[in-house]
PDB file of N, CA and C in Angstrom:
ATOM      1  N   UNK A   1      13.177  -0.301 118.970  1.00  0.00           N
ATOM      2  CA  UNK A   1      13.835   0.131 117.756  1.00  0.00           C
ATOM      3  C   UNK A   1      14.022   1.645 117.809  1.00  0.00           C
ATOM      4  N   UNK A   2      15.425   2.446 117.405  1.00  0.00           N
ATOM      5  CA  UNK A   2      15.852   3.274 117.477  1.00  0.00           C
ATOM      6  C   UNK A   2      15.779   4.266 116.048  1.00  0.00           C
ATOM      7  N   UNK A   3      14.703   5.458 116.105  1.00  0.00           N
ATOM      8  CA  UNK A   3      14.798   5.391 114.470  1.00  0.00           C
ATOM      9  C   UNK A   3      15.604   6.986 114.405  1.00  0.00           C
ATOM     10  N   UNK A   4      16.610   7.518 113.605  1.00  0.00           N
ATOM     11  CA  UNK A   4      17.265   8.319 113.235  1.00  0.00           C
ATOM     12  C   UNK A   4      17.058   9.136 112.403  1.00  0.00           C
ATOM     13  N   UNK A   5      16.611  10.128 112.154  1.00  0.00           N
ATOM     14  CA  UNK A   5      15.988  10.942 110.943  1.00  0.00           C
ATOM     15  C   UNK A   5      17.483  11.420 110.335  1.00  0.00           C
ATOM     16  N   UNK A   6      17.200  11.848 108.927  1.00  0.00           N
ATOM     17  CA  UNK A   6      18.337  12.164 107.977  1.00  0.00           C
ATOM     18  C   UNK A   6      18.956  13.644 108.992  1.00  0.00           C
ATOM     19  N   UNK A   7      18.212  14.144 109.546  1.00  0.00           N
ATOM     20  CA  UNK A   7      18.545  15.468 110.794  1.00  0.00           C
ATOM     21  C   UNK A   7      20.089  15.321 111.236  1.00  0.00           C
ATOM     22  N   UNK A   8      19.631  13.921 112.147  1.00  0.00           N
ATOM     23  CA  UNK A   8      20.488  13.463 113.285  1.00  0.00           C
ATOM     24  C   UNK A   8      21.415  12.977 112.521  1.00  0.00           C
ATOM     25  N   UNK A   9      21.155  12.306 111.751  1.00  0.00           N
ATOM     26  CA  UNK A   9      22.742  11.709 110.498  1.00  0.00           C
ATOM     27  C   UNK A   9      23.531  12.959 110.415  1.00  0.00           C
ATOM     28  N   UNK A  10      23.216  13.851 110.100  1.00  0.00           N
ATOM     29  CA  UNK A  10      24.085  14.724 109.624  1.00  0.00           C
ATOM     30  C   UNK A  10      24.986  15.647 110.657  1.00  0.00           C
ATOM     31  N   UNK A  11      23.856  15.810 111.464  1.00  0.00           N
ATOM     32  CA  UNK A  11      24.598  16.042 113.109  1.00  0.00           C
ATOM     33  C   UNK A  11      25.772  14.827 113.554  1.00  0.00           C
ATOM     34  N   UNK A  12      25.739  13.650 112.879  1.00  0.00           N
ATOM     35  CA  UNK A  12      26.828  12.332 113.596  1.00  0.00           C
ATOM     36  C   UNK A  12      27.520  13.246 112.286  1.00  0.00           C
ATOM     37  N   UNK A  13      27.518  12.951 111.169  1.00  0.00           N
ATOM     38  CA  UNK A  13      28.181  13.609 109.824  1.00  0.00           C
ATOM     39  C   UNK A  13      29.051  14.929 110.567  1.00  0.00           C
ATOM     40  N   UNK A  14      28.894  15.479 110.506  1.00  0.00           N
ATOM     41  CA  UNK A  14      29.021  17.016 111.038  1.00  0.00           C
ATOM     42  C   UNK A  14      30.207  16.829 112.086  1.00  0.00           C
ATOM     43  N   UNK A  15      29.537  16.166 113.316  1.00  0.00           N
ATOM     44  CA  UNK A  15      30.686  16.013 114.348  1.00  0.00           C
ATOM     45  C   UNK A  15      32.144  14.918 114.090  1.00  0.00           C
ATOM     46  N   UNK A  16      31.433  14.417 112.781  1.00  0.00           N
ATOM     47  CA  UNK A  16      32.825  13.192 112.642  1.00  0.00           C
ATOM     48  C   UNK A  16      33.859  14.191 111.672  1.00  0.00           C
ATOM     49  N   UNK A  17      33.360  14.907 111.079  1.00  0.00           N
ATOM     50  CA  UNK A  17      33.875  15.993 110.259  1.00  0.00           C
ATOM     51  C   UNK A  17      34.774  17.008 111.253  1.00  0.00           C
ATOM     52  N   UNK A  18      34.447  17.294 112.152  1.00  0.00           N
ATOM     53  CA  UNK A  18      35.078  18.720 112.880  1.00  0.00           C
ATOM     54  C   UNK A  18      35.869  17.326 113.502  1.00  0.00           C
ATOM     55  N   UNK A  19      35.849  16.444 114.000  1.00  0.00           N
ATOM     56  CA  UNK A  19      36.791  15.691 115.351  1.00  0.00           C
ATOM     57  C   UNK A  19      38.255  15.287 113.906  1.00  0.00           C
ATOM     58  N   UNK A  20      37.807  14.777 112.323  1.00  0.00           N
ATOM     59  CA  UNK A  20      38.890  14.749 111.506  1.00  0.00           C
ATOM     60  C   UNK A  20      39.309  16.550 111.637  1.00  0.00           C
ATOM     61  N   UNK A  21      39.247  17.466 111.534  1.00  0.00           N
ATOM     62  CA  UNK A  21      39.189  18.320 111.195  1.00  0.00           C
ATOM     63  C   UNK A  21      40.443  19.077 112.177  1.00  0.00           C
ATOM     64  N   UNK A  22      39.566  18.759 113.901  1.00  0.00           N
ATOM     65  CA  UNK A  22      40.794  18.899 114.729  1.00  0.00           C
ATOM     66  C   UNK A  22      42.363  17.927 115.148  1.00  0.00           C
ATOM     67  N   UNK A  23      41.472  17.016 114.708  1.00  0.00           N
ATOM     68  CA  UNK A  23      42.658  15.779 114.513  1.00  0.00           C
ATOM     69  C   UNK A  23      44.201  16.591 113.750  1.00  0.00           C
ATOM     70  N   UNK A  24      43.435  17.305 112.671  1.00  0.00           N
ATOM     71  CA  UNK A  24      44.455  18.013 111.511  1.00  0.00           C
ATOM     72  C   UNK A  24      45.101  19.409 111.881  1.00  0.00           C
ATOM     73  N   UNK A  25      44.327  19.477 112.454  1.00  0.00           N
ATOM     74  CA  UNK A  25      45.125  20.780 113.740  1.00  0.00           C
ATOM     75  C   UNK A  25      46.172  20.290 114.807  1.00  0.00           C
ATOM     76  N   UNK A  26      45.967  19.227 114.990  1.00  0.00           N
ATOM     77  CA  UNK A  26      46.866  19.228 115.956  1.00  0.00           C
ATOM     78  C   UNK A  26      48.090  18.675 115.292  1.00  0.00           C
ATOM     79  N   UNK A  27      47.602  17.823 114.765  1.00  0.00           N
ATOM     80  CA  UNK A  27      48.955  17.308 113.694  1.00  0.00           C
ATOM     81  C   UNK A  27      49.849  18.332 113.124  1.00  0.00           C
ATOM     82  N   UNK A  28      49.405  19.342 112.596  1.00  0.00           N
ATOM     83  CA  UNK A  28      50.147  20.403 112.104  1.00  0.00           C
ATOM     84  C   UNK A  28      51.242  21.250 113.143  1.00  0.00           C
ATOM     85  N   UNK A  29      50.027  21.302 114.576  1.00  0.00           N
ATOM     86  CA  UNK A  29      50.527  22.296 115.335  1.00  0.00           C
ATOM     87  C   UNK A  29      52.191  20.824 115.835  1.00  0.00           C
ATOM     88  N   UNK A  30      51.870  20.095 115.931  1.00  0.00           N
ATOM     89  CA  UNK A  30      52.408  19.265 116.618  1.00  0.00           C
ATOM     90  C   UNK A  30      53.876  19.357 115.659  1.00  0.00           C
ATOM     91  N   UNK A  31      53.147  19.383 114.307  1.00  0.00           N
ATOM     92  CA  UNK A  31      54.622  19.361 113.472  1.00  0.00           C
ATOM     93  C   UNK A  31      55.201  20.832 113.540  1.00  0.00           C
ATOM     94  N   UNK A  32      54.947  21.883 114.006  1.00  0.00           N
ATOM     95  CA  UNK A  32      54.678  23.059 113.929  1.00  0.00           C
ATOM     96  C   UNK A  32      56.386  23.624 115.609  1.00  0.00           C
ATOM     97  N   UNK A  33      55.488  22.598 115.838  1.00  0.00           N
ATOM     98  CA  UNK A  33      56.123  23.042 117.445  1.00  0.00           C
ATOM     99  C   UNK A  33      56.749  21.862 118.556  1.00  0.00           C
ATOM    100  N   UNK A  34      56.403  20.845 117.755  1.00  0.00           N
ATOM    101  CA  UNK A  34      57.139  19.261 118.766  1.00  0.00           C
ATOM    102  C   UNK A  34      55.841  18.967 119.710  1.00  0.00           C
ATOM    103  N   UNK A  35      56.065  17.536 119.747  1.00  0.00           N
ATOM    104  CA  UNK A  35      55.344  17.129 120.234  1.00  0.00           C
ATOM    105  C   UNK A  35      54.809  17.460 122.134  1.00  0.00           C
ATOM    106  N   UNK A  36      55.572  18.427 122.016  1.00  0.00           N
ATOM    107  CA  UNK A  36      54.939  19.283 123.614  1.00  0.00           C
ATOM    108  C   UNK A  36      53.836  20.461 123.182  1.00  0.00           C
ATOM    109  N   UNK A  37      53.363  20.558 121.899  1.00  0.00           N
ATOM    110  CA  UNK A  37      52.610  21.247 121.690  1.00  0.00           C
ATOM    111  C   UNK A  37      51.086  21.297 122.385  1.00  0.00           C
ATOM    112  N   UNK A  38      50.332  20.105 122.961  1.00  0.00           N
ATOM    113  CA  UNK A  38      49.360  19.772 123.355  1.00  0.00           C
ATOM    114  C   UNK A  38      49.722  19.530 125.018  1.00  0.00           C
ATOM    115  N   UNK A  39      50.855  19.795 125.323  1.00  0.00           N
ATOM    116  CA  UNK A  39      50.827  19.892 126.914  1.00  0.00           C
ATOM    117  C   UNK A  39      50.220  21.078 127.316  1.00  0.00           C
ATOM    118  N   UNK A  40      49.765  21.258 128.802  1.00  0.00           N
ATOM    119  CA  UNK A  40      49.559  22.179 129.152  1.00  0.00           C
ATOM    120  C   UNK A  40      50.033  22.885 130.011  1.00  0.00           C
ATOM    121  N   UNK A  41      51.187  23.397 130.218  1.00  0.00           N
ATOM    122  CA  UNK A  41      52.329  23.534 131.313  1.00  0.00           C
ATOM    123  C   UNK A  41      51.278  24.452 132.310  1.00  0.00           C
ATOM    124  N   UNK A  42      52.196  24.051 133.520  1.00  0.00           N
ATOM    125  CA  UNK A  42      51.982  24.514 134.685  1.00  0.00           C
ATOM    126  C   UNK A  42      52.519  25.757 134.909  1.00  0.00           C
ATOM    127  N   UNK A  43      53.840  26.411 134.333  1.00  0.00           N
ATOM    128  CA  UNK A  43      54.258  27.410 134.713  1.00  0.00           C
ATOM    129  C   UNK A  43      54.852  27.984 133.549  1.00  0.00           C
ATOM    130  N   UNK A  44      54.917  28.967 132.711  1.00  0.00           N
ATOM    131  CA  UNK A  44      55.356  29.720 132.249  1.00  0.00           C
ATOM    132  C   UNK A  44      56.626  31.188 132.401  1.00  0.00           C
ATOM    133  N   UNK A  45      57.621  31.155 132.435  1.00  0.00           N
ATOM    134  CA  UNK A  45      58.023  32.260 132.623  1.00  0.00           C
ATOM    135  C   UNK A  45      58.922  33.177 131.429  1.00  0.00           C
ATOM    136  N   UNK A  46      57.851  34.353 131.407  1.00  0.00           N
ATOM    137  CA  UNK A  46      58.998  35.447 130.426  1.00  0.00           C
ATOM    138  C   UNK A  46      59.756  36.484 130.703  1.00  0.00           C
ATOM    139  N   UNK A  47      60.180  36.364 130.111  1.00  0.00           N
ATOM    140  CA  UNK A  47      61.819  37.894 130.328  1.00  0.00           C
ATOM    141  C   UNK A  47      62.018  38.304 128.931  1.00  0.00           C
ATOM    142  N   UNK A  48      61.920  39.265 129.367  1.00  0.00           N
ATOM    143  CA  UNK A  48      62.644  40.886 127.930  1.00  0.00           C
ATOM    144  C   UNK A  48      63.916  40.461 127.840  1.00  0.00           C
ATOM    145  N   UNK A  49      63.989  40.282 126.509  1.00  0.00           N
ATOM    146  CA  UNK A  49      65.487  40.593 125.534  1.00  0.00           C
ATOM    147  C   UNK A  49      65.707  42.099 126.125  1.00  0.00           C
ATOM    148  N   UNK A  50      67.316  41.959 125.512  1.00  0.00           N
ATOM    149  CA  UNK A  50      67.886  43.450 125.642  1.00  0.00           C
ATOM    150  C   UNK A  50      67.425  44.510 124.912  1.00  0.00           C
ATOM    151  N   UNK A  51      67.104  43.758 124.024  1.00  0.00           N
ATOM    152  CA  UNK A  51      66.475  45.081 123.164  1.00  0.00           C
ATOM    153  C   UNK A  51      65.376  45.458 124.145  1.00  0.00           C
ATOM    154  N   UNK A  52      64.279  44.751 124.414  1.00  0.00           N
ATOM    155  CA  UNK A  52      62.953  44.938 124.974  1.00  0.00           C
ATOM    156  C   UNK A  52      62.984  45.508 126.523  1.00  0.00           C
ATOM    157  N   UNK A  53      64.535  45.387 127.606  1.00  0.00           N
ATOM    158  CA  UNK A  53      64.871  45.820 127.991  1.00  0.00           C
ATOM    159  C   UNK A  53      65.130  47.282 128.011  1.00  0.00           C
ATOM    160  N   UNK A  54      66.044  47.485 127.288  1.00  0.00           N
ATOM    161  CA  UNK A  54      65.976  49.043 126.584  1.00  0.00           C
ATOM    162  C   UNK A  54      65.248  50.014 126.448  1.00  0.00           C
ATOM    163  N   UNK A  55      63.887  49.217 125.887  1.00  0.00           N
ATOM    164  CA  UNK A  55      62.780  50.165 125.703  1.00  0.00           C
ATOM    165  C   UNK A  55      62.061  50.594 127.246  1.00  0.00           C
ATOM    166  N   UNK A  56      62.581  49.624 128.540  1.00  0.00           N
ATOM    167  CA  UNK A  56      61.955  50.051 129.595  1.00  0.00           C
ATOM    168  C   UNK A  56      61.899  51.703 130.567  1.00  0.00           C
ATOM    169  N   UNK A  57      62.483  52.441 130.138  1.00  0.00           N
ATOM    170  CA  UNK A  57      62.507  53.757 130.343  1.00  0.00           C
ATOM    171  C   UNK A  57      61.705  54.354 129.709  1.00  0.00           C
ATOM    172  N   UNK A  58      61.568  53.798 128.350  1.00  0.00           N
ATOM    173  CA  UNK A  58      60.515  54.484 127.454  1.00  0.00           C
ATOM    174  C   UNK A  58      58.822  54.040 127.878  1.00  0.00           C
ATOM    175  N   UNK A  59      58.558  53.073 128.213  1.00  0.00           N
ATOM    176  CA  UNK A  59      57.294  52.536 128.784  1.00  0.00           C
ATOM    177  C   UNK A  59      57.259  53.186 130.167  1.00  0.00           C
ATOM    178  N   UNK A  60      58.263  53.063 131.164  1.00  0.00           N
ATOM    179  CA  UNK A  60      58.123  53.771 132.308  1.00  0.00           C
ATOM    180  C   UNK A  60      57.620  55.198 132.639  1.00  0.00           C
ATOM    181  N   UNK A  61      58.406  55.840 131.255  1.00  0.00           N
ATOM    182  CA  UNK A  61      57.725  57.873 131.014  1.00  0.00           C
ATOM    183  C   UNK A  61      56.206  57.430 130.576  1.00  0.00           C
ATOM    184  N   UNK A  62      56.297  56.449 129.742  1.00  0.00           N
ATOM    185  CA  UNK A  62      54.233  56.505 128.875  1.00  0.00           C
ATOM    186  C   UNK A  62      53.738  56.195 130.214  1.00  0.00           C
ATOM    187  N   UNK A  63      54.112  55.827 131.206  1.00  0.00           N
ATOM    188  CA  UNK A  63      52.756  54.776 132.210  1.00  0.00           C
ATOM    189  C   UNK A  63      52.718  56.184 133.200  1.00  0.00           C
ATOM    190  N   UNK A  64      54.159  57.109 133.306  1.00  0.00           N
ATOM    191  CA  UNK A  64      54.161  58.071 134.525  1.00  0.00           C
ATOM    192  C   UNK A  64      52.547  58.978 133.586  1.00  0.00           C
ATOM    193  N   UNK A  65      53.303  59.356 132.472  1.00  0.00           N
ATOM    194  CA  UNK A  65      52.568  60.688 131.789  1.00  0.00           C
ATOM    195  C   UNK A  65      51.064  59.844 131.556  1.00  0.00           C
ATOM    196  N   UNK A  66      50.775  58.613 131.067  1.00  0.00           N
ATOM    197  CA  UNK A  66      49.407  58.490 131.477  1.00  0.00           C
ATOM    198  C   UNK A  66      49.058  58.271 132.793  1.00  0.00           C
ATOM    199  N   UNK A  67      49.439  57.978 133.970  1.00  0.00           N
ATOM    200  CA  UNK A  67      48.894  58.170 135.013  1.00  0.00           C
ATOM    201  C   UNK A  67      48.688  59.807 135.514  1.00  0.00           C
ATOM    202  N   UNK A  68      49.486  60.326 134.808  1.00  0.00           N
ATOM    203  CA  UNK A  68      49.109  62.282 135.183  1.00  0.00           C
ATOM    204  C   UNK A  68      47.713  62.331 134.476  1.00  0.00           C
ATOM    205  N   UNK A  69      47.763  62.363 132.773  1.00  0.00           N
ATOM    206  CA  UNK A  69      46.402  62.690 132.252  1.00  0.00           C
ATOM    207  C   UNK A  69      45.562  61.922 132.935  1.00  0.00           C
ATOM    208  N   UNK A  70      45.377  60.875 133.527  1.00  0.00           N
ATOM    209  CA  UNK A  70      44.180  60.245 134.294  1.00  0.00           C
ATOM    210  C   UNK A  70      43.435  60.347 135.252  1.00  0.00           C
ATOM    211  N   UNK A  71      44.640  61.534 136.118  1.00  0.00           N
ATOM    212  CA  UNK A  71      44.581  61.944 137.097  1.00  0.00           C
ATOM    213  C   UNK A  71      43.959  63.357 136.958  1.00  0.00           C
ATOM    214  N   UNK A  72      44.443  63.731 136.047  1.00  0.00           N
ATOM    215  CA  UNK A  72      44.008  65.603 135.509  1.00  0.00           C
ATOM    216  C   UNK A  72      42.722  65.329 135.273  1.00  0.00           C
ATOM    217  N   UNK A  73      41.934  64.571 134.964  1.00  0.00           N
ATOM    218  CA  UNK A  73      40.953  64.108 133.806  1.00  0.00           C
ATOM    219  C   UNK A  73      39.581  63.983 134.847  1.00  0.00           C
ATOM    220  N   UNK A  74      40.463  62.833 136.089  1.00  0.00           N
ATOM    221  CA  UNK A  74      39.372  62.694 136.705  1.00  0.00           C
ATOM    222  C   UNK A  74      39.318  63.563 138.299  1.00  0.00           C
ATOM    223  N   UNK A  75      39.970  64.740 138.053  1.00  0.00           N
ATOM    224  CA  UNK A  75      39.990  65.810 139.250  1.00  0.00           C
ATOM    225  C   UNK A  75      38.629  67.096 138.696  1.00  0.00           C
TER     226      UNK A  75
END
């Protein structure tokens, strides 16, 4: 005979609670984003808009001029 203290109930309680809980997460995300929401793709690829394009000259001077102070810093 298997005896269960009110402890362990609440620990089964508890975990049946979070598994509804994520159940409701995904449902949302799923309505959220289509039902490819719970895949896990293999490959991803991103590219800059034009706008975000644009700004690449401007990131290119921040990365030159912080690679100088980094360099000044640690001479």
């Amino acid at each position: 005979m298997v005896r269960t203290s009110d402890h362990d109930k609440a620990h089964v309680g508890a975990g049946e609670h979070v598994g509804q809980m994520l159940g409701s997460v995904r449902d949302c995300r799923q309505s959220l984003f289509g039902p490819s929401a719970d895949r896990v793709h293999d490959y991803v690829e991103y590219s800059l808009t034009e706008v975000g394009e644009s700004l690449r000259p401007i990131i290119e001077a921040m990365k030159t001029w912080g690679n100088h102070c980094r360099d000044e810093h640690e001479s």
